[in-house]
Short mmCIF file of C-alpha atoms and ligand atoms in Angstrom, two decimals:
data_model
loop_
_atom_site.label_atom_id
_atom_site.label_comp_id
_atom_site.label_asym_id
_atom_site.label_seq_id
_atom_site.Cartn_x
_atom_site.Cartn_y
_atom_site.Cartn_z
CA UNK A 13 -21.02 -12.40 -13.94
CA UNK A 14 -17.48 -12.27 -14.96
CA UNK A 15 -15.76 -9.18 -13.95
CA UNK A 16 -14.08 -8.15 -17.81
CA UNK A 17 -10.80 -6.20 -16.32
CA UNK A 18 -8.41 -4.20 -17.98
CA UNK A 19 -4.59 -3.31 -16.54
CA UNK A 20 -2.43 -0.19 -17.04
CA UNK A 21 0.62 -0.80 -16.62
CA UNK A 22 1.95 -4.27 -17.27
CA UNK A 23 5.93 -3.92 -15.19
CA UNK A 24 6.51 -5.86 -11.99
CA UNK A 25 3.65 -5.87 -9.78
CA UNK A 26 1.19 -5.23 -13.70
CA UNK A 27 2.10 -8.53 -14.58
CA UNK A 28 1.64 -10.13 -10.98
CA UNK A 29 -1.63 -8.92 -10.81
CA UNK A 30 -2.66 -10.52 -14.17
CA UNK A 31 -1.04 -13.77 -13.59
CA UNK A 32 -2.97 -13.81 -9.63
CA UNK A 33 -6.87 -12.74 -11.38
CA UNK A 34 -5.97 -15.11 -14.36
CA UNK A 35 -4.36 -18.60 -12.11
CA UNK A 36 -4.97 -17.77 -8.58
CA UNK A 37 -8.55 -16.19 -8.05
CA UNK A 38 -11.90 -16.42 -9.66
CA UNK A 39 -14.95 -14.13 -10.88
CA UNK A 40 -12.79 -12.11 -12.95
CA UNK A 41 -10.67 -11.98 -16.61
CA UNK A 42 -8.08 -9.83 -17.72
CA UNK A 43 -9.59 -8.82 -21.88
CA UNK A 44 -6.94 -5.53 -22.04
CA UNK A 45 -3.82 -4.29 -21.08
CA UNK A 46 -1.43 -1.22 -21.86
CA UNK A 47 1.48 -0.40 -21.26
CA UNK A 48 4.13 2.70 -22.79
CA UNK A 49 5.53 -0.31 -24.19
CA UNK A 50 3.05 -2.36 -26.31
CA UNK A 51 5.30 -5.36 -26.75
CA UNK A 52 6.13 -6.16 -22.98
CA UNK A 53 1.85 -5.24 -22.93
CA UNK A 54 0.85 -8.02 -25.22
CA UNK A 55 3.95 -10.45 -24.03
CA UNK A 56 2.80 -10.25 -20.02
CA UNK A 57 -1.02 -11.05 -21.44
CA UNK A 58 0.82 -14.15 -22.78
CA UNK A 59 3.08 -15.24 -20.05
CA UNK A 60 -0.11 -15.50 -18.09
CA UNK A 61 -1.91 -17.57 -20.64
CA UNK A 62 -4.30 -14.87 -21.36
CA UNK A 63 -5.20 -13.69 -24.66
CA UNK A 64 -5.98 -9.43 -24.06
CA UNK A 65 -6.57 -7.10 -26.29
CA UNK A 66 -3.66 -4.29 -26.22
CA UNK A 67 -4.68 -0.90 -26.39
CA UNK A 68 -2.95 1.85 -27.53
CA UNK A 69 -3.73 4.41 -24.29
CA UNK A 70 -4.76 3.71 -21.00
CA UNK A 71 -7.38 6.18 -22.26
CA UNK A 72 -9.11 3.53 -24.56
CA UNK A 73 -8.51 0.91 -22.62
CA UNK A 74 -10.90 2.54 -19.50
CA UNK A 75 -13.17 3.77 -22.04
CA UNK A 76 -13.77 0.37 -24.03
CA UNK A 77 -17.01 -1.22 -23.84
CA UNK A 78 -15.07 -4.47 -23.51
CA UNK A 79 -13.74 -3.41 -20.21
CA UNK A 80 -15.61 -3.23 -16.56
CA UNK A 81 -12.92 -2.72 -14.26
CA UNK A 82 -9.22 -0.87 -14.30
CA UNK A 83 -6.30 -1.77 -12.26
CA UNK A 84 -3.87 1.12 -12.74
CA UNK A 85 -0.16 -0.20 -11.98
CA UNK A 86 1.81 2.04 -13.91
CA UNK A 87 4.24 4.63 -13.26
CA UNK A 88 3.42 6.70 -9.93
CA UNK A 89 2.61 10.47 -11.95
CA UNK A 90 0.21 8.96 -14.40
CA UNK A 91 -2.46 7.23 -11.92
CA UNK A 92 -3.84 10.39 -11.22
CA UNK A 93 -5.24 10.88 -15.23
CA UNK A 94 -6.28 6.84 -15.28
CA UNK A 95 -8.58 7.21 -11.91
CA UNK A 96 -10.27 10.58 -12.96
CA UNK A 97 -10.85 8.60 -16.24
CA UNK A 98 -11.75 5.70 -14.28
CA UNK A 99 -14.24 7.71 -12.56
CA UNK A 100 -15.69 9.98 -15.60
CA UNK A 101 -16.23 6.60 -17.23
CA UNK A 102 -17.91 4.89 -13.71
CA UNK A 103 -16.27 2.19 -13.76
CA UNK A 104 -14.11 0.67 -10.61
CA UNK A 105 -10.67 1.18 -10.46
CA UNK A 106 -8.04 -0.57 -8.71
CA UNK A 107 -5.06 1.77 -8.50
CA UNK A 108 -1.65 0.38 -6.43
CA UNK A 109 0.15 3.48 -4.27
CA UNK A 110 0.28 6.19 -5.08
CA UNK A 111 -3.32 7.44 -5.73
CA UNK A 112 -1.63 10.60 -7.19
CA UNK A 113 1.99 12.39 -6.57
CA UNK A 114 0.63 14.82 -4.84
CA UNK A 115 -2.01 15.76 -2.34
CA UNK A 116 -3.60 18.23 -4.55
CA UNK A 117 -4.17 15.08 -6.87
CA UNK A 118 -5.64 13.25 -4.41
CA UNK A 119 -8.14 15.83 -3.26
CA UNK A 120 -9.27 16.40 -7.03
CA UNK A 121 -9.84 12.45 -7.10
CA UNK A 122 -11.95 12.57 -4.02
CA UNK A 123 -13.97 15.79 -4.85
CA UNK A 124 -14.51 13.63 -8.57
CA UNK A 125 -15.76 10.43 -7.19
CA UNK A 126 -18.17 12.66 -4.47
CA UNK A 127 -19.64 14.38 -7.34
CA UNK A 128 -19.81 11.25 -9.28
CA UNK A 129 -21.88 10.19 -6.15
CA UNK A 130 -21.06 6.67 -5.67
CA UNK A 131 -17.61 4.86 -4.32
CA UNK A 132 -15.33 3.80 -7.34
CA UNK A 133 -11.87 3.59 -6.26
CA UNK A 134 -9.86 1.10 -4.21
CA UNK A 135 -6.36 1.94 -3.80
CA UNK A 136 -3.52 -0.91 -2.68
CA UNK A 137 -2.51 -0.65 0.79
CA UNK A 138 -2.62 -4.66 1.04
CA UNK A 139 -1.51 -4.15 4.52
CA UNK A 140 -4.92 -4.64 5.19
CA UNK A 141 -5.69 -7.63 3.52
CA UNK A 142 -2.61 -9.39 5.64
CA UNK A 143 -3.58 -12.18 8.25
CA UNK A 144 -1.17 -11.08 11.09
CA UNK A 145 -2.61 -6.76 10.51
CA UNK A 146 -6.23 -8.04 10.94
CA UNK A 147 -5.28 -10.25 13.65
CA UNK A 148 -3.29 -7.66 15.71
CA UNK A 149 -5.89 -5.05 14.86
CA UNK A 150 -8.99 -7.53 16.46
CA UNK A 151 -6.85 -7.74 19.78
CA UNK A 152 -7.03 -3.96 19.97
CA UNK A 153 -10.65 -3.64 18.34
CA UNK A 154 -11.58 -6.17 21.21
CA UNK A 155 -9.67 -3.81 23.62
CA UNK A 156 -7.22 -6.69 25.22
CA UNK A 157 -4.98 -4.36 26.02
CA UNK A 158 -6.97 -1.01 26.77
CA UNK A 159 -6.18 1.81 25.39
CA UNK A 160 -3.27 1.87 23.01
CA UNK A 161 -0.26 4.25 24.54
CA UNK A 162 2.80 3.81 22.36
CA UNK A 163 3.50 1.83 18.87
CA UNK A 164 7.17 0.70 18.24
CA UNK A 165 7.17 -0.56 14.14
CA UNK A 166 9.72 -1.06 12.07
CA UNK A 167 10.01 -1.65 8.54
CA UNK A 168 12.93 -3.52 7.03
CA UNK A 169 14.32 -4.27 3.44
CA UNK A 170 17.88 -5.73 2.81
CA UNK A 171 18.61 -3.56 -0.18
CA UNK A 172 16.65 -0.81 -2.48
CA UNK A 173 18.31 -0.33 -5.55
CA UNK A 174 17.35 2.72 -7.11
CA UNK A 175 15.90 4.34 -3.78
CA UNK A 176 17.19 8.30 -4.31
CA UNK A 177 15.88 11.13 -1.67
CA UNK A 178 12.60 10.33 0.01
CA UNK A 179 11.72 7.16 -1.61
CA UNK A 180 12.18 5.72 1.89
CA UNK A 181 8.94 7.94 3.17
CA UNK A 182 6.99 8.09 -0.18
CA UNK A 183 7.82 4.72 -1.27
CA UNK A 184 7.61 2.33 1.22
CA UNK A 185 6.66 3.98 4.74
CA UNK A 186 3.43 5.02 2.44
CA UNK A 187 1.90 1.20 3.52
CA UNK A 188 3.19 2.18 7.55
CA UNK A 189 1.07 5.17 7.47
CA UNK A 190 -1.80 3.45 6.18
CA UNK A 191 -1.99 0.30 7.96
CA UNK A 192 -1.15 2.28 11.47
CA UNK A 193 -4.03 4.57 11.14
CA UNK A 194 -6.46 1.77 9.95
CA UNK A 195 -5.39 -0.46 12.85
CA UNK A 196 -5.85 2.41 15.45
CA UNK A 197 -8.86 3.99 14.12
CA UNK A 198 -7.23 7.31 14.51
CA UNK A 199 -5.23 10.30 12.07
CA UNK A 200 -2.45 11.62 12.31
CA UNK A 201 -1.80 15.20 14.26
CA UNK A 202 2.29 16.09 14.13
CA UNK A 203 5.43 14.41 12.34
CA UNK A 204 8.98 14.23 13.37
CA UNK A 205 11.97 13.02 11.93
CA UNK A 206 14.95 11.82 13.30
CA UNK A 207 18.02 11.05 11.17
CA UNK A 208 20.57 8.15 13.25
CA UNK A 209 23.98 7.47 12.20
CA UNK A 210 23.93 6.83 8.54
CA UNK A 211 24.42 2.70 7.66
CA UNK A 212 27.79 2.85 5.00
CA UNK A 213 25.89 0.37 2.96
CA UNK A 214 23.94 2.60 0.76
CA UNK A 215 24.34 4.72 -1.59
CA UNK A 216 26.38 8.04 -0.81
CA UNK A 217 23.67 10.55 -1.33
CA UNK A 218 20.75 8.39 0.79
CA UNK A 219 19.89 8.66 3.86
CA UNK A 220 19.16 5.51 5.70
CA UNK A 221 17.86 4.99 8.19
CA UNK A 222 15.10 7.42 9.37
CA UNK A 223 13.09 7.68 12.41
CA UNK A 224 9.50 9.20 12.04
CA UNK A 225 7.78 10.27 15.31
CA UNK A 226 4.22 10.58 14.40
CA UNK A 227 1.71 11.73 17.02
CA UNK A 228 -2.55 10.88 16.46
CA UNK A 229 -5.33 12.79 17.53
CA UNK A 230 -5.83 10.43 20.69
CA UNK A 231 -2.34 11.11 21.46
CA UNK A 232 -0.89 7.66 20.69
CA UNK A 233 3.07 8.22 19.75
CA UNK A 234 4.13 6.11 16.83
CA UNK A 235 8.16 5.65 16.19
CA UNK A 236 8.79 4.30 12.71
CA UNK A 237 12.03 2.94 12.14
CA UNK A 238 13.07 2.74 8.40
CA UNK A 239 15.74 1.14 7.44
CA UNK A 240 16.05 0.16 3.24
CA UNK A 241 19.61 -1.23 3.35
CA UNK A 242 19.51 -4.09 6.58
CA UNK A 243 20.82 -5.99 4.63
CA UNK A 244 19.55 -9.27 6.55
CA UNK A 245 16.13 -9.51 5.46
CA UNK A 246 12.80 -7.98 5.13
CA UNK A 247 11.32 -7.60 8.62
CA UNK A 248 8.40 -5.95 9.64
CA UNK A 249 7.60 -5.02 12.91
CA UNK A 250 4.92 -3.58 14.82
CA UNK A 251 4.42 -3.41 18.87
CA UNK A 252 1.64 -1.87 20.66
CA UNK A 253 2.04 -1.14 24.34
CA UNK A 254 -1.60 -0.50 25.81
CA UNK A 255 -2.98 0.28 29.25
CA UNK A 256 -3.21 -2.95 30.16
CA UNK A 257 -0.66 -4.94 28.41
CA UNK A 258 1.70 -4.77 25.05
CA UNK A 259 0.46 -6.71 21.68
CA UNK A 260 2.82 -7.29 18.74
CA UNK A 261 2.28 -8.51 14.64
CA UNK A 262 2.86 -12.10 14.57
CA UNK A 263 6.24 -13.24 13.02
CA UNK A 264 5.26 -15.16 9.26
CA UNK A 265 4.90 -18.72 10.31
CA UNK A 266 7.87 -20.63 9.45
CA UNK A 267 9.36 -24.10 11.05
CA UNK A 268 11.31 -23.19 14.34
CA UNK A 269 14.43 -25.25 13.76
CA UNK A 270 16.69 -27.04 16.76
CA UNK A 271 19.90 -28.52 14.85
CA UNK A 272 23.42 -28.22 15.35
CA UNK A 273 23.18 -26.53 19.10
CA UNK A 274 21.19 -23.84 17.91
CA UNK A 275 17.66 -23.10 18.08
CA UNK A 276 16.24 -21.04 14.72
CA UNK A 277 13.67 -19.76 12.30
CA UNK A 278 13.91 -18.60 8.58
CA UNK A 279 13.74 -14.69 8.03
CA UNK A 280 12.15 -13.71 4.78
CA UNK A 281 14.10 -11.48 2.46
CA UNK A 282 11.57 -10.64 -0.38
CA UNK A 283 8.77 -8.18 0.48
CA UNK A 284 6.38 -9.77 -1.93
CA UNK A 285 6.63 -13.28 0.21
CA UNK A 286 5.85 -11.18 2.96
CA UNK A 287 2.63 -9.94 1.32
CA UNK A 288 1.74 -12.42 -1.24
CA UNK A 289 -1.36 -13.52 0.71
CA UNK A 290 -2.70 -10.34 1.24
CA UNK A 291 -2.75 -9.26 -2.35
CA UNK A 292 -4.63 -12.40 -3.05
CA UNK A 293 -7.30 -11.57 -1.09
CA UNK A 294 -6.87 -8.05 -1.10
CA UNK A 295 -7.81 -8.29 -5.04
CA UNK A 296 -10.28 -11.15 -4.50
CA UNK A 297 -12.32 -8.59 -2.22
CA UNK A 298 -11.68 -6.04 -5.46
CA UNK A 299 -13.37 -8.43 -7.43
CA UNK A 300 -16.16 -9.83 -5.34
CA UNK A 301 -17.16 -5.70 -4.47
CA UNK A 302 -17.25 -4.79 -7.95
CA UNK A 303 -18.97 -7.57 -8.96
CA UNK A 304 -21.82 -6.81 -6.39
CA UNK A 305 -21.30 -2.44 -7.62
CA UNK A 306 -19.81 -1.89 -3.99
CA UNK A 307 -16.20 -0.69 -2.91
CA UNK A 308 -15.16 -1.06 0.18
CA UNK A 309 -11.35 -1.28 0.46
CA UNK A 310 -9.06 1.59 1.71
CA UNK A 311 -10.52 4.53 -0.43
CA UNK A 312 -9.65 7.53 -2.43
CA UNK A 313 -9.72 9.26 1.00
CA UNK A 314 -7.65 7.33 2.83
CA UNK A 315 -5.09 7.88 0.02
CA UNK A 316 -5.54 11.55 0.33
CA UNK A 317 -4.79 10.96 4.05
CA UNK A 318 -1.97 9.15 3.50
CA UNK A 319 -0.29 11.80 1.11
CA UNK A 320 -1.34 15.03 3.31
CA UNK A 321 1.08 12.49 5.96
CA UNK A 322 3.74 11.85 3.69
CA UNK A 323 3.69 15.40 2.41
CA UNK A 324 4.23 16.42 6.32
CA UNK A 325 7.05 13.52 6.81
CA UNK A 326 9.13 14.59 4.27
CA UNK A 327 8.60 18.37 5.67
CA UNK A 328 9.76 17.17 8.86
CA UNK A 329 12.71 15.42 7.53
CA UNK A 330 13.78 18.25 5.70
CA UNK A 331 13.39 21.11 8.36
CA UNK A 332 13.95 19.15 11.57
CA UNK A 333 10.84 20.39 13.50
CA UNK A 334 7.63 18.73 14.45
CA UNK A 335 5.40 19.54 11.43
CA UNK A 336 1.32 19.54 12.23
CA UNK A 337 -0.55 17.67 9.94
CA UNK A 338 -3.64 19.16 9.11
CA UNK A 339 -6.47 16.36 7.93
CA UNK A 340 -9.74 17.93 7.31
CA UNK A 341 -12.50 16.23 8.74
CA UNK A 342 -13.57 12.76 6.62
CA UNK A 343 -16.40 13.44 4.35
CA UNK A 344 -19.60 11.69 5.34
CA UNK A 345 -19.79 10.03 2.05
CA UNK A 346 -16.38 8.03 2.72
CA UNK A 347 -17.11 7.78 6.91
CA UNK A 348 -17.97 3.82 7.63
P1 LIG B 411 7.43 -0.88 -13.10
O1 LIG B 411 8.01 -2.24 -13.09
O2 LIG B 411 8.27 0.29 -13.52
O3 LIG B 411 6.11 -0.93 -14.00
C1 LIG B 411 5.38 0.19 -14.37
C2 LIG B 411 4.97 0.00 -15.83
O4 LIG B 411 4.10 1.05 -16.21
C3 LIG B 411 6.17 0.01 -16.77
O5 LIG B 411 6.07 -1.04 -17.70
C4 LIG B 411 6.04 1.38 -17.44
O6 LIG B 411 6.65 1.44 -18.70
C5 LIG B 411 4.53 1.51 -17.49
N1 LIG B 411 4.05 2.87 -17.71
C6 LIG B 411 4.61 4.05 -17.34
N2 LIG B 411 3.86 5.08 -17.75
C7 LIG B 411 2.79 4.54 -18.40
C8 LIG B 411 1.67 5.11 -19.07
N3 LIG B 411 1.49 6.44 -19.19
N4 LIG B 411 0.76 4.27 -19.61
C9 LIG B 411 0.92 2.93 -19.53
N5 LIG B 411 1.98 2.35 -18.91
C10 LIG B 411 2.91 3.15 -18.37
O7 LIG B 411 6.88 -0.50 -11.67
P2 LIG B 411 6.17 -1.45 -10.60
O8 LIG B 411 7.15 -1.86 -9.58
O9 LIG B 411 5.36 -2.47 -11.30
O10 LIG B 411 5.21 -0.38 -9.89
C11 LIG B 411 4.04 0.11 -10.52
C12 LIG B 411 3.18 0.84 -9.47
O11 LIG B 411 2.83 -0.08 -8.45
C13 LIG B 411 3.93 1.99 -8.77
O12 LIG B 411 3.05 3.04 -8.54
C14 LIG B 411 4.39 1.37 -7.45
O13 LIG B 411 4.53 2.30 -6.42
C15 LIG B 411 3.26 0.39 -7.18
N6 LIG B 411 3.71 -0.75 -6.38
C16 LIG B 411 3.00 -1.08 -5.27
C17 LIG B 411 3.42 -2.11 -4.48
C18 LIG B 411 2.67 -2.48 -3.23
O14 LIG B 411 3.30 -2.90 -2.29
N7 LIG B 411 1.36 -2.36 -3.20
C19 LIG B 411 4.56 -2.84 -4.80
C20 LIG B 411 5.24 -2.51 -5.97
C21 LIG B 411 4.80 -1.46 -6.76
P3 LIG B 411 8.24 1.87 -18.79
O15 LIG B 411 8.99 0.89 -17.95
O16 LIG B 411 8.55 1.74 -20.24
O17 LIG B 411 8.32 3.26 -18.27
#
């Protein structure tokens, strides 16, 4: 079977998405797209070589008989409507962060997909998918250094244009809080946030960077450093200091260069370099689970998670304190 898929939202990571399922990966075809703009719709159908049919709404696109599968990648308020229609419909959805804007949103798309009785929705924390995540998170699984104690991450752009208010804690430290709770098996319990000296190469009204203290239910501390304007490249870091000994995310592999008295290694500066593997097989894994009627990528709840955390972060931020975050306990029918 050929999984028939339609995408929502055909901007910058839309059209990436169809050009990796139509020239990189196999089992599936993109046969719809929409977008608010029909023309840049139809012309990222043909930049990939595809010929799609363009809908009017995401509506009829989810709805269409032509159409087994959704990937939502539009605007952040509007995935909410597209995965409840997703769901109504039963059909999969693949919806990139956000799952909704707000937690409330979230909830309503897990209670939805309970009552609809079966798992339908994938959303894309590709953190997941990403060789040196799985690798770290197997030294831990395989407890080589006991019993984790402290994390130490960072996450590091050189620049984000167009990053106003929180958009450093909703936007990007989104993918921190999911891939740290996946790689610890553990949720969150309190967040802090501590706001250094201010870099002068950003905006006026931003603040960069943050520190978020976030304590789990095992009483692991995490520190999160976030810092959108480093201006020397994007660097992500995470260190785990256990009982027995510390563990840290490989570096990307890159040729270690010894020229000219020095001794040195390539830093990446794009994020989606960083991560390019890991939405390859993040969405072949979409693919090959709804092919088989199975999801099994971070879910609906883990999204929910993710928000009640973010929702709490950007409390903490605002008044200073150590905010509790309160994560009910996970539904049996998303546990495993
Ligand atoms: P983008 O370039 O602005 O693309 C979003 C597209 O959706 C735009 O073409 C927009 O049209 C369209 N759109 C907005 N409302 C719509 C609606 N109601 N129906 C159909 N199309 C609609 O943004 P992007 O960078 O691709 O990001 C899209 C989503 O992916 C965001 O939620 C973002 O957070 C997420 N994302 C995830 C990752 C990741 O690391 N996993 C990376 C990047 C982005 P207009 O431009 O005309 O408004």
């Amino acid at each position: 079977m050929t999984l028939r898929v339609g995408v929502i939202g055909t901007g910058a990571i839309g059209k990436e998405h169809i050009h990796r399922i139509t020239n990189k990966l196999t089992g599936a075809r993109i046969v719809a797209v929409n977008d608010v703009n029909a023309a840049q719709a139809e012309a990222a159908a043909k930049g990939a070589g595809v010929d799609a049919r363009v809908f009017d709404s995401g509506q009829e696109l989810i709805n269409s008989p032509e159409v087994d599968a959704t990937i939502v990648a539009s605007w952040g308020p509007t995935h909410e409507e597209f995965v409840l229609a997703s769901i109504a419909a039963g059909k999969p959805v693949f919806c990139e962060k956000p799952l909704a804007v707000t937690a409330e949103g979230c909830r309503k798309i897990v209670d939805a997909e309970m009552a609809h009785g079966k798992r339908l929705v994938q959303v894309g924390f590709m953190r997941r998918y990403d060789r040196s995540y799985r690798q770290l998170k197997k030294v831990l699984d395989d407890e080589k250094i006991g019993a984790p104690l402290i994390l130490n991450c960072a996450h590091r752009a050189p620049a984000a244009p167009g990053f106003k208010g929180d958009m450093a804690i909703t936007d990007s430290i989104v993918h921190e809080l999911d891939v740290l709770r996946w790689l610890l098996n553990d949720d969150y319990v309190s967040a802090q946030v501590i706001l250094p000296r201010k870099t002068r190469l950003c905006d006026a009204d931003l603040q960069d960077p943050h520190v978020i203290l976030l304590r789990t239910a095992q009483g692991i501390l995490i520190n999160i450093e976030s810092f959108v304007n480093a201006q020397y490249g994007y660097d992500i870091q995470c260190h785990v200091v256990g009982e027995t000994g510390t563990a840290s995310l490989p570096e990307p592999a890159d040729v270690i260069l010894r020229s000219e008295a020095k001794l040195s290694r390539a830093i990446l500066v794009d994020w989606q370099l960083r991560f390019i593997d890991a939405f390859d097989v993040e969405f072949q894994d979409w693919i090959d689970c709804s092919i088989r009627g199975e999801a099994q990528g971070p879910s609906s709840w883990d999204g929910y998670v993710v928000s009640v955390t973010t929702d709490a972060c950007v409390k903490a931020k605002q008044t200073g304190n150590i905010e509790p975050i309160n994560i009910p306990a996970i539904p049996a029918f998303y546990a495993g």
